[in-house]
Coordinates of C-alpha atoms in Angstrom, one line a residue:
M224 CA -3.6 22.4 -12.0
T225 CA -1.0 23.4 -9.9
G226 CA -3.1 25.9 -8.6
K227 CA -1.0 28.0 -5.8
I228 CA 2.2 25.4 -6.2
P229 CA 4.6 27.8 -7.3
P230 CA 5.5 25.9 -11.3
E231 CA 9.2 26.3 -10.3
F232 CA 8.5 23.9 -7.5
I233 CA 7.1 21.7 -10.0
D234 CA 9.9 22.1 -12.3
N235 CA 12.4 21.1 -9.6
L236 CA 10.6 18.1 -8.5
L237 CA 10.4 16.5 -12.0
S238 CA 14.0 17.4 -12.3
R239 CA 14.8 15.6 -9.3
V240 CA 12.9 11.8 -9.9
D241 CA 13.5 9.5 -12.7
V242 CA 10.0 8.8 -14.2
V243 CA 12.1 4.8 -15.1
D244 CA 12.2 4.3 -11.2
I245 CA 8.8 5.6 -10.3
V246 CA 7.4 3.5 -13.0
N247 CA 9.6 0.5 -12.4
Q248 CA 8.7 0.9 -8.5
R249 CA 4.8 -0.3 -10.0
V250 CA 5.2 -1.6 -13.0
P251 CA 8.7 -4.0 -13.6
L252 CA 10.5 -2.8 -16.4
R253 CA 12.9 -4.1 -19.7
R254 CA 15.1 -2.0 -21.4
A255 CA 14.5 -1.5 -24.9
G256 CA 17.5 0.0 -26.7
S257 CA 17.3 3.9 -24.7
E258 CA 13.9 3.0 -23.4
Y259 CA 12.0 0.9 -21.1
K260 CA 9.0 -1.1 -21.9
A261 CA 6.5 -3.3 -20.5
C262 CA 2.6 -4.5 -21.1
C263 CA 0.4 -1.1 -20.1
P264 CA -1.4 -1.4 -16.7
F265 CA -4.2 0.7 -17.9
H266 CA -5.3 -1.4 -20.6
D267 CA -5.3 -5.5 -21.0
E268 CA -2.5 -6.7 -23.4
K269 CA -0.3 -9.7 -24.3
T270 CA 2.6 -7.7 -26.2
P271 CA 4.1 -4.7 -25.0
S272 CA 3.6 -1.5 -26.2
F273 CA 4.1 0.8 -23.1
T274 CA 7.5 2.6 -23.5
V275 CA 9.3 5.1 -20.5
S276 CA 11.8 7.3 -21.7
P277 CA 14.7 8.6 -19.4
N278 CA 15.4 11.0 -22.1
K279 CA 12.0 12.7 -22.2
Q280 CA 11.2 11.9 -18.5
F281 CA 7.5 10.3 -20.3
Y282 CA 5.7 7.3 -20.5
H283 CA 3.4 6.7 -23.8
C284 CA 1.3 3.4 -24.6
F285 CA 1.2 2.6 -28.1
G286 CA -1.9 0.5 -27.7
C287 CA -4.3 2.8 -25.4
G288 CA -2.8 6.4 -25.4
A289 CA -1.9 6.2 -22.2
H290 CA 1.2 9.1 -21.8
G291 CA 2.6 11.6 -19.4
T292 CA 5.1 12.5 -16.6
A293 CA 6.6 10.6 -13.9
L294 CA 3.2 13.3 -11.6
G295 CA 0.6 11.6 -14.5
F296 CA 1.4 8.3 -14.0
L297 CA 1.4 8.4 -9.8
M298 CA -2.1 10.2 -10.5
E299 CA -3.2 7.5 -12.8
Y300 CA -2.3 4.4 -11.2
D301 CA -2.4 5.1 -7.5
R302 CA -5.2 7.3 -7.9
L303 CA -3.8 10.2 -6.5
S304 CA -4.6 13.4 -7.1
F305 CA -2.4 16.2 -7.9
P306 CA -1.3 17.4 -4.1
E307 CA -0.9 13.7 -3.5
A308 CA 1.1 13.1 -6.2
V309 CA 3.0 16.5 -5.7
E310 CA 3.6 15.0 -1.9
E311 CA 4.8 11.3 -2.8
L312 CA 7.5 12.7 -4.9
A313 CA 8.8 15.3 -3.1
T314 CA 8.9 12.6 0.2
S315 CA 10.4 9.8 -2.2
V316 CA 13.3 13.0 -3.2
G317 CA 13.7 14.1 0.2
L318 CA 12.5 17.5 -1.2
E319 CA 9.8 20.2 0.9
L320 CA 6.7 21.0 0.3
P321 CA 5.5 24.4 0.0
T322 CA 2.9 24.7 2.3
E323 CA 0.0 25.7 0.6
I324 CA 0.3 22.1 -1.3
A325 CA -1.8 20.4 1.6
F326 CA -4.3 22.8 1.9
Q327 CA -5.8 24.4 -1.2
Q328 CA -8.5 22.2 -1.3
G329 CA -10.0 22.5 1.7
P330 CA -9.5 24.1 5.3
D331 CA -6.4 25.1 6.7
N332 CA -5.2 22.4 9.1
R333 CA -2.1 23.9 9.6
P334 CA -3.1 25.2 13.7
L335 CA -3.9 21.2 14.4
Y336 CA -1.0 20.0 13.0
E337 CA 1.2 22.5 15.3
L338 CA -0.9 22.0 17.7
M339 CA 0.0 18.0 17.8
D340 CA 3.9 18.5 17.3
Q341 CA 3.8 20.8 20.3
A342 CA 1.5 18.0 22.2
A343 CA 4.5 15.4 21.5
D344 CA 7.3 17.3 22.1
Y345 CA 5.3 18.3 25.8
F346 CA 5.2 14.0 25.9
S347 CA 8.6 13.7 25.3
Q348 CA 9.2 15.8 27.5
Q349 CA 7.3 14.1 30.7
L350 CA 9.1 11.0 29.5
R351 CA 12.6 12.3 30.8
Q352 CA 11.2 15.2 33.9
H353 CA 8.0 13.9 35.5
P354 CA 8.4 12.7 38.9
D355 CA 6.2 10.0 38.0
A356 CA 8.0 8.8 34.4
A357 CA 10.1 6.5 36.0
R358 CA 7.4 4.0 35.7
A359 CA 7.4 4.7 32.1
S360 CA 11.3 4.7 31.8
D361 CA 11.6 1.2 34.0
Y362 CA 8.7 -0.2 31.5
L363 CA 10.5 0.8 28.2
Q364 CA 13.9 -0.9 29.5
Q365 CA 11.9 -4.0 30.3
R366 CA 10.9 -4.4 27.3
G367 CA 14.0 -3.4 25.9
L368 CA 14.1 0.2 24.2
S369 CA 16.8 1.7 24.0
G370 CA 17.4 5.8 24.5
D371 CA 18.0 5.8 20.9
I372 CA 15.0 4.2 19.5
T373 CA 12.5 6.0 22.2
Q374 CA 13.5 9.1 20.5
T375 CA 13.8 7.9 16.9
Y376 CA 10.1 7.3 17.4
R377 CA 9.3 10.3 19.7
I378 CA 7.9 7.9 22.4
G379 CA 6.7 10.0 25.7
F380 CA 4.4 9.4 28.8
A381 CA 1.3 11.3 29.7
P382 CA 1.3 11.8 33.6
P383 CA -1.2 10.8 35.3
G384 CA -4.3 13.6 36.0
W385 CA -7.1 15.2 34.2
N386 CA -5.7 18.4 33.1
N387 CA -1.9 18.1 32.4
L388 CA -1.6 18.7 29.3
L389 CA -5.1 21.3 28.8
Q390 CA -3.0 23.4 31.3
Q391 CA -0.2 23.4 29.0
L392 CA -1.1 24.2 25.6
G393 CA -5.0 25.2 26.5
S394 CA -4.0 29.2 26.8
S395 CA -7.0 30.6 25.1
S396 CA -10.4 29.2 24.5
Q397 CA -9.6 29.0 20.9
R398 CA -6.9 27.0 21.8
L399 CA -9.2 24.4 23.8
K400 CA -11.0 24.6 20.4
Q401 CA -8.3 23.0 19.1
L402 CA -6.7 21.1 21.6
E403 CA -10.4 19.2 21.6
T404 CA -11.0 18.9 17.5
A405 CA -7.2 18.0 17.6
G406 CA -8.8 14.8 20.2
L407 CA -6.2 16.0 23.2
I408 CA -9.0 16.7 25.4
S409 CA -12.7 15.6 25.7
T410 CA -15.6 16.8 27.4
K411 CA -18.0 15.4 29.8
N412 CA -20.7 17.2 31.5
D413 CA -19.6 20.5 30.4
K414 CA -15.7 20.0 32.2
Q415 CA -12.7 19.5 29.9
Y416 CA -10.0 17.3 30.7
D417 CA -7.2 15.2 29.3
R418 CA -7.7 12.1 26.8
F419 CA -4.6 10.3 27.5
R420 CA -3.9 10.1 30.9
D421 CA -0.5 7.9 32.7
R422 CA 0.6 6.3 29.1
I423 CA 3.0 5.9 27.2
M424 CA 2.8 7.6 24.3
F425 CA 3.2 6.9 20.9
P426 CA 3.3 9.7 18.1
I427 CA 1.4 8.6 15.0
H428 CA 3.1 10.6 12.1
D429 CA 1.7 10.9 8.6
T430 CA 4.3 10.0 5.3
R431 CA 5.1 13.8 5.3
G432 CA 6.1 13.6 9.1
R433 CA 3.3 15.6 10.7
V434 CA 1.8 14.0 13.8
V435 CA -1.3 13.0 13.2
G436 CA -2.7 11.2 16.4
F437 CA -1.7 9.2 18.9
G438 CA -1.8 5.5 20.6
G439 CA -1.4 5.4 24.4
R440 CA -0.6 2.2 26.5
V441 CA -0.9 1.6 29.2
M442 CA 2.0 0.3 32.0
G443 CA -0.4 -2.0 34.4
D444 CA -3.8 -3.5 33.9
D445 CA -6.2 -0.9 33.2
T446 CA -8.3 -0.9 29.8
P447 CA -8.4 -0.3 27.7
K448 CA -4.9 -1.6 26.9
Y449 CA -4.4 1.1 23.9
L450 CA -6.5 4.1 23.2
N451 CA -6.1 5.8 19.7
S452 CA -6.9 9.3 18.9
P453 CA -10.4 9.7 17.8
E454 CA -11.4 10.2 14.3
T455 CA -10.3 14.1 13.6
P456 CA -10.2 16.8 10.7
I457 CA -5.9 14.9 10.2
F458 CA -6.2 11.3 11.1
H459 CA -8.0 8.6 10.1
K460 CA -7.5 5.1 11.4
G461 CA -8.6 3.9 8.2
R462 CA -5.5 5.4 6.3
E463 CA -2.5 5.7 8.6
L464 CA 0.0 3.4 9.5
Y465 CA 2.1 3.5 12.4
G466 CA 6.3 3.5 11.8
L467 CA 5.8 3.9 8.1
Y468 CA 7.7 7.5 8.1
E469 CA 10.0 6.5 10.3
A470 CA 10.6 3.2 7.7
R471 CA 11.0 5.3 5.0
K472 CA 13.1 7.6 6.9
A473 CA 15.6 5.1 7.5
L474 CA 15.4 2.8 4.4
K475 CA 16.4 4.6 0.8
D476 CA 15.1 1.3 -0.4
I477 CA 12.2 -1.3 0.6
S478 CA 11.3 -4.4 -0.8
S479 CA 8.9 -5.5 2.0
L480 CA 6.8 -4.2 4.4
L481 CA 5.7 -6.0 7.6
V482 CA 2.1 -5.0 8.7
V483 CA 2.0 -6.4 12.4
E484 CA -0.9 -5.1 15.2
G485 CA 1.1 -2.8 17.5
Y486 CA 3.2 -0.1 18.5
M487 CA 5.2 -2.1 20.5
D488 CA 6.1 -4.5 17.9
V489 CA 7.0 -1.7 15.8
V490 CA 9.8 -0.5 17.8
A491 CA 10.7 -3.7 19.6
L492 CA 11.7 -4.8 16.0
A493 CA 13.4 -1.7 15.5
Q494 CA 15.3 -2.1 17.9
F495 CA 16.8 -5.2 17.0
G496 CA 17.7 -3.6 13.2
I497 CA 14.1 -4.5 11.4
R498 CA 12.8 -1.4 10.7
N499 CA 10.7 -1.9 7.7
V500 CA 7.5 -2.8 9.8
V501 CA 4.5 -0.8 10.3
A502 CA 1.3 -1.3 12.2
T503 CA -2.3 -0.8 11.6
L504 CA -4.0 1.3 14.3
G505 CA -6.3 -1.1 15.9
T506 CA -8.6 -1.7 12.5
A507 CA -8.6 -4.1 10.2
T508 CA -6.1 -3.5 7.1
T509 CA -8.1 -1.3 4.5
A510 CA -7.9 -0.7 1.0
D511 CA -6.2 2.9 1.5
H512 CA -3.6 1.0 3.8
L513 CA -2.8 -1.1 1.0
E514 CA -2.5 1.6 -1.4
K515 CA 0.1 3.5 0.9
L516 CA 1.8 0.3 1.2
F517 CA 2.3 -1.0 -2.0
R518 CA 3.4 2.6 -2.9
S519 CA 6.4 1.8 -0.6
A520 CA 7.1 -1.4 -1.2
P521 CA 6.7 -3.8 -3.9
E522 CA 5.5 -7.1 -1.1
V523 CA 3.8 -6.7 1.9
I524 CA 4.0 -9.4 4.7
F525 CA 0.8 -9.9 6.9
C526 CA 2.0 -10.7 10.5
F527 CA -0.8 -12.9 12.7
D528 CA -1.0 -15.1 15.5
G529 CA -1.2 -18.6 14.6
D530 CA -4.2 -19.4 16.1
R531 CA -8.1 -19.3 15.0
A532 CA -8.0 -15.5 15.3
G533 CA -5.3 -14.8 13.4
K534 CA -6.0 -17.0 10.5
D535 CA -9.4 -15.6 10.5
A536 CA -8.1 -11.8 10.7
A537 CA -5.6 -13.0 7.9
W538 CA -8.5 -14.1 5.9
K539 CA -9.8 -10.4 6.0
A540 CA -6.7 -9.6 4.8
L541 CA -6.5 -11.7 1.9
E542 CA -9.7 -10.6 0.7
T543 CA -8.9 -6.7 1.2
T544 CA -5.2 -7.5 -1.3
L545 CA -6.8 -9.1 -4.1
P546 CA -8.4 -6.2 -5.9
L547 CA -4.9 -4.2 -5.3
L548 CA -3.0 -6.9 -6.8
R549 CA -1.7 -5.5 -9.7
D550 CA 1.1 -7.5 -11.7
G551 CA 4.4 -6.6 -9.6
R552 CA 2.9 -6.6 -6.3
Q553 CA 3.2 -9.2 -3.9
A554 CA 1.1 -10.5 -0.4
R555 CA 2.3 -12.9 1.6
F556 CA 1.2 -14.6 5.6
L557 CA 3.7 -15.0 8.9
F558 CA 1.8 -16.8 11.5
L559 CA 3.6 -16.8 14.4
P560 CA 3.6 -19.5 17.2
D561 CA -0.2 -19.3 19.7
G562 CA 0.3 -16.7 22.2
E563 CA 3.8 -15.4 20.6
D564 CA 3.6 -11.8 18.9
P565 CA 6.6 -10.4 16.6
D566 CA 7.9 -8.4 20.2
S567 CA 8.0 -11.4 22.3
Q568 CA 9.4 -13.9 19.7
V569 CA 12.2 -11.6 18.2
R570 CA 13.6 -10.6 22.2
K571 CA 12.9 -14.9 22.4
Q572 CA 14.6 -16.0 19.1
G573 CA 16.7 -12.3 17.8
K574 CA 17.3 -11.2 14.7
D575 CA 17.7 -13.7 12.2
S576 CA 15.5 -16.2 13.2
F577 CA 13.2 -13.3 12.6
L578 CA 14.3 -12.4 9.3
Q579 CA 14.2 -16.3 8.7
R580 CA 10.8 -16.5 9.4
M581 CA 9.6 -13.5 7.5
G582 CA 11.1 -14.9 4.5
D583 CA 9.5 -18.1 5.0
A584 CA 6.1 -16.2 4.8
L585 CA 3.2 -17.9 2.9
P586 CA 2.3 -16.8 -0.3
L587 CA -1.4 -15.6 -0.9
S588 CA -1.5 -17.9 -3.3
E589 CA -0.7 -20.8 -1.1
F590 CA -2.4 -19.5 2.1
L591 CA -5.8 -19.1 -0.1
F592 CA -5.2 -22.7 -2.0
N593 CA -4.5 -23.8 1.5
K594 CA -7.5 -22.5 3.3
L595 CA -10.1 -23.6 0.6
G596 CA -8.9 -26.8 0.4
E597 CA -9.8 -27.5 3.9
Q598 CA -13.2 -27.0 3.2
V599 CA -13.5 -30.1 0.3
D600 CA -12.2 -33.4 0.0
M601 CA -9.6 -33.3 -2.3
T602 CA -9.3 -36.9 -3.0
T603 CA -12.7 -36.8 -4.7
L604 CA -14.2 -35.5 -8.1
D605 CA -16.9 -33.6 -5.8
G606 CA -14.6 -32.1 -3.9
R607 CA -12.2 -31.1 -6.9
A608 CA -15.0 -29.3 -8.5
R609 CA -16.3 -27.9 -5.5
L610 CA -13.0 -26.6 -4.5
V611 CA -12.7 -24.6 -7.9
T612 CA -16.3 -23.4 -7.5
L613 CA -14.7 -21.7 -4.3
A614 CA -11.8 -20.3 -5.7
T615 CA -12.9 -19.0 -9.0
P616 CA -14.8 -16.0 -7.5
Y617 CA -11.4 -14.8 -5.3
I618 CA -9.4 -15.2 -8.5
Q619 CA -11.7 -12.9 -9.9
K620 CA -11.4 -10.2 -7.6
L621 CA -7.8 -10.3 -8.9
P622 CA -6.9 -7.3 -11.6
R623 CA -6.3 -8.8 -15.1
G624 CA -2.6 -9.7 -15.6
V625 CA -0.2 -12.5 -15.6
F626 CA -1.0 -13.1 -11.4
Q627 CA -4.8 -14.0 -12.6
D628 CA -3.0 -15.9 -15.1
L629 CA -0.7 -18.2 -12.6
M630 CA -3.6 -18.6 -10.4
N631 CA -5.9 -19.8 -13.1
Q632 CA -3.8 -22.1 -13.8
Q633 CA -2.9 -23.3 -10.6
L634 CA -6.6 -23.9 -9.9
S635 CA -6.7 -26.4 -12.9
R636 CA -3.7 -28.2 -11.8
L637 CA -5.1 -28.6 -8.0
S638 CA -8.3 -29.6 -9.4
G639 CA -7.6 -31.6 -12.1
S640 CA -10.0 -29.6 -14.4
R641 CA -9.4 -26.7 -16.9
A642 CA -10.4 -23.6 -14.6
P643 CA -11.9 -20.8 -16.0
G644 CA -9.5 -18.8 -18.0
R645 CA -8.8 -15.7 -18.6
I646 CA -11.9 -13.5 -19.6
A647 CA -11.4 -11.7 -22.6
S648 CA -11.9 -7.7 -22.3
K649 CA -12.2 -4.7 -24.2
S650 CA -9.3 -2.6 -23.9
R651 CA -9.5 1.4 -24.4
S652 CA -8.4 0.7 -27.5
G653 CA -8.4 -1.0 -30.8
S654 CA -5.8 -2.8 -32.3
H655 CA -6.0 -0.7 -35.1
F656 CA -3.8 1.8 -33.0
R657 CA -0.7 -0.4 -33.1
G658 CA 1.1 -0.1 -35.5
S659 CA -0.6 2.9 -37.8
R660 CA 1.2 5.3 -39.8
P661 CA 2.0 8.4 -37.8
M662 CA -0.7 11.2 -38.4
L663 CA 0.0 13.7 -41.1
M664 CA 0.4 17.0 -39.1
K665 CA 0.1 21.0 -39.4
P666 CA 3.3 22.5 -39.4
V667 CA 2.8 24.2 -36.2
H668 CA 1.9 20.9 -34.3
R669 CA 4.8 19.4 -35.8
A670 CA 7.5 21.8 -35.1
I671 CA 5.8 21.8 -31.0
A672 CA 5.9 17.9 -31.0
L673 CA 10.1 18.3 -32.2
L674 CA 10.8 20.7 -29.5
L675 CA 8.9 18.7 -26.9
Q676 CA 10.7 15.5 -28.3
Y677 CA 14.0 17.2 -28.9
P678 CA 14.3 19.9 -26.1
E679 CA 17.7 20.9 -27.4
L680 CA 16.8 22.1 -31.0
A681 CA 15.6 25.8 -29.2
K682 CA 19.9 25.8 -28.6
Q683 CA 20.0 26.8 -32.5
E684 CA 21.1 29.9 -34.3
K685 CA 19.7 31.9 -36.7
L686 CA 16.3 30.3 -36.6
P687 CA 12.9 32.0 -38.8
Q688 CA 11.5 34.7 -37.0
E689 CA 8.3 36.0 -39.3
W690 CA 6.7 32.8 -38.4
K691 CA 5.9 34.6 -34.7
K692 CA 3.2 37.3 -36.3
L693 CA 1.1 34.4 -36.9
D694 CA -1.7 34.7 -34.4
T695 CA -3.0 31.7 -33.4
A696 CA -3.2 29.4 -30.2
G697 CA -0.5 27.0 -31.6
V698 CA 2.4 29.8 -32.6
T699 CA 1.8 31.3 -28.7
I700 CA 2.4 27.6 -27.0
L701 CA 5.2 27.7 -29.8
K702 CA 6.7 30.7 -28.9
Q703 CA 6.6 30.3 -25.0
L704 CA 8.2 26.7 -25.7
L705 CA 10.9 28.5 -27.4
E706 CA 11.3 30.8 -24.9
I707 CA 11.3 28.4 -21.5
L708 CA 13.8 26.4 -23.2
Q709 CA 16.3 29.4 -23.9
H710 CA 15.9 30.4 -20.8
N711 CA 16.1 26.7 -19.7
P712 CA 17.8 24.7 -22.2
T713 CA 18.3 21.5 -19.2
Y714 CA 14.1 21.0 -19.0
T715 CA 13.1 18.1 -20.2
T716 CA 10.1 16.8 -22.0
A717 CA 8.1 16.3 -18.0
V718 CA 8.8 19.4 -17.2
L719 CA 7.8 21.5 -20.5
V720 CA 4.5 19.7 -20.5
E721 CA 4.0 19.9 -16.7
R722 CA 4.1 24.2 -17.0
W723 CA 0.9 24.7 -18.6
E724 CA -1.7 24.9 -15.9
D725 CA -4.2 24.8 -18.6
D726 CA -5.8 21.2 -18.4
N727 CA -6.7 21.2 -22.0
I728 CA -3.1 22.5 -23.4
R729 CA -1.8 19.9 -21.0
H730 CA -3.6 17.3 -22.0
H731 CA -2.6 18.0 -26.4
L732 CA 1.2 18.9 -25.2
G733 CA 1.5 15.4 -23.7
K734 CA -0.1 14.0 -27.0
L735 CA 2.4 15.7 -29.2
A736 CA 5.1 14.6 -26.6
A737 CA 4.2 11.2 -27.2
T738 CA 3.4 11.0 -30.9
E739 CA 5.4 8.7 -33.0
L740 CA 7.5 11.1 -35.2
V741 CA 8.8 10.1 -38.5
T742 CA 12.6 12.0 -38.7
S743 CA 14.2 10.5 -41.3
G744 CA 17.0 13.3 -42.0
D745 CA 18.3 15.9 -39.4
Q746 CA 15.7 17.0 -36.5
A747 CA 17.0 20.3 -36.7
E748 CA 16.6 20.5 -40.2
Q749 CA 12.8 19.2 -40.0
F750 CA 12.7 21.9 -37.3
H751 CA 13.8 24.8 -39.0
G752 CA 12.2 24.1 -41.9
C753 CA 8.5 23.5 -40.3
L754 CA 9.2 27.4 -39.2
L755 CA 9.4 28.2 -42.7
R756 CA 6.6 26.7 -43.7
L757 CA 5.1 29.1 -40.5
E758 CA 6.7 31.9 -42.1
K759 CA 5.6 31.5 -45.4
E760 CA 1.6 30.8 -44.1
A761 CA 2.7 34.5 -41.8
Q762 CA 3.2 36.1 -45.1
Q763 CA -0.3 34.4 -46.7
E764 CA -1.9 36.0 -43.8
A765 CA -0.4 39.3 -44.6
G766 CA -0.9 39.3 -48.2
K767 CA -5.1 38.7 -47.3
L768 CA -5.1 41.6 -45.2
A769 CA -3.2 43.8 -47.7
R770 CA -5.5 42.4 -50.4
N771 CA -9.1 43.1 -48.5
K772 CA -7.9 47.1 -48.4
L773 CA -9.2 47.6 -51.5
R774 CA -7.4 51.1 -52.5
P775 CA -3.9 51.0 -52.7
S776 CA -3.8 54.4 -50.7
D777 CA -4.9 52.3 -48.0
M778 CA -2.0 50.3 -47.7
T779 CA 1.1 50.9 -45.9
E780 CA 5.0 50.7 -48.1
E781 CA 5.3 47.5 -46.1
E782 CA 1.9 45.6 -47.4
K783 CA 2.7 47.1 -50.8
N784 CA 6.0 45.4 -51.1
L785 CA 4.7 42.3 -49.3
L786 CA 2.2 42.0 -52.4
R787 CA 4.9 42.6 -55.0
Q788 CA 6.5 39.7 -53.5
L789 CA 3.6 37.6 -53.5
Y790 CA 2.5 38.0 -56.6
S791 CA 6.3 37.8 -58.2
S792 CA 6.8 34.8 -56.5
K793 CA 3.2 33.0 -58.4
K794 CA 4.5 34.1 -62.0
P795 CA 5.7 31.3 -63.9
E796 CA 9.5 30.7 -64.8

């Protein structure tokens, strides 16, 4: 599964992250003894059966059987690929990624990333040095931006002229092709020219901090007001968010993210010390945007103008958000006075006033019921019945959980009727899983489970050794686990499981790591006992091989002695 990703990197990554923090950011946990519990996010249940162990760095649901490490949780919950999950975790702990992670599943786009970074440096340099940059500098100062904020967001200047960047970076036919692929130059009538000319330049970074695109803003009345990079192999407007990388870099814990419409809104709010702000790139908020936002913060606040166009845009955002509002996620809506945007509003009223507006933003539930309530006469029975008809399809879009239940209850209160209740669904498991007795296990499986759940068992001295002669897949894995732990005694359950590249083995190890063991007594004694039983199996297997040799002359002295021992052990006392 790890492909080209060095196992050592995965080991280091899992040793730095805390699965409790990763899960708790998405599913609120409560302490239960030495572990944490919650209702499982992967199946419908009312009684918590989902546990997270800080000691094992592992999660397990006793209801549906879901289990795994922090990597597995991100892949399952956030629907990420393995490289994306690795990237997400590495970014969260400031760990630099091996370059091969990003490219193992597709073409090598490193030349495009390098080119975009060079372009960002060029535009930044032009803002300081080009003769025509005085207009750009004056414009930024008029908008109240300091030199520090300009540098933080790497704001630059694309000089007027048709081929400034082309001449600077287009040193060969291959480079010209790359410039066009990256969306930095265009071709018309067999002539190539700079895409961005005489504009303030805003580099757009992905979550790893790589420049993937640009937004260029005119300083006068030219059109279009904003010009964005086109879709490229490394830039997709429906996935990227301006300012998210900078927000995550500036803030350790982000409780909410404000979504605005313009680049200048982001940097203007940052100038006033409000750093948890991002902007969509000239497009409506998409599901991909929201998944990325909710991976960074549990709450998203949409900011729109208070006019009709703003309300319509907000409603579209609400419709996109509903299916993604799993328990623990929230969305609110901030409507500014007509004609105002975040940039102008914060400059007029200051930071505290703007933060107050954010705090007073309308919860999604109120926005939905207020909007639908405007379409009916709530003073009549027919009107309240109509509200139920209008609201029910939207509520059904919500994932099943506490929030959907509360929305149904609110609809019931508003309409004065019994609103459609929570629809019972078949979970991936039956109730017979919960509370069932731990399964009977073969000695090798129990030894592996004990070692995975209690890695310190590998530190024991004078462990039986003869069991290693057994030639089975389980024994081979047990031997490897012991060797790994004896060389790396600090490894957790999570690191041990992710060590295996074979999906099938990793899956079975994960099940054993999550298996509820009856451990009455000392785990060390149980582990030792498992090895002794395996040792007996090894002796019996060797005896069978010896007995299959018909003549004693074909046997070695060791085999003859083994047979004598086996026969003597079977004599009655």
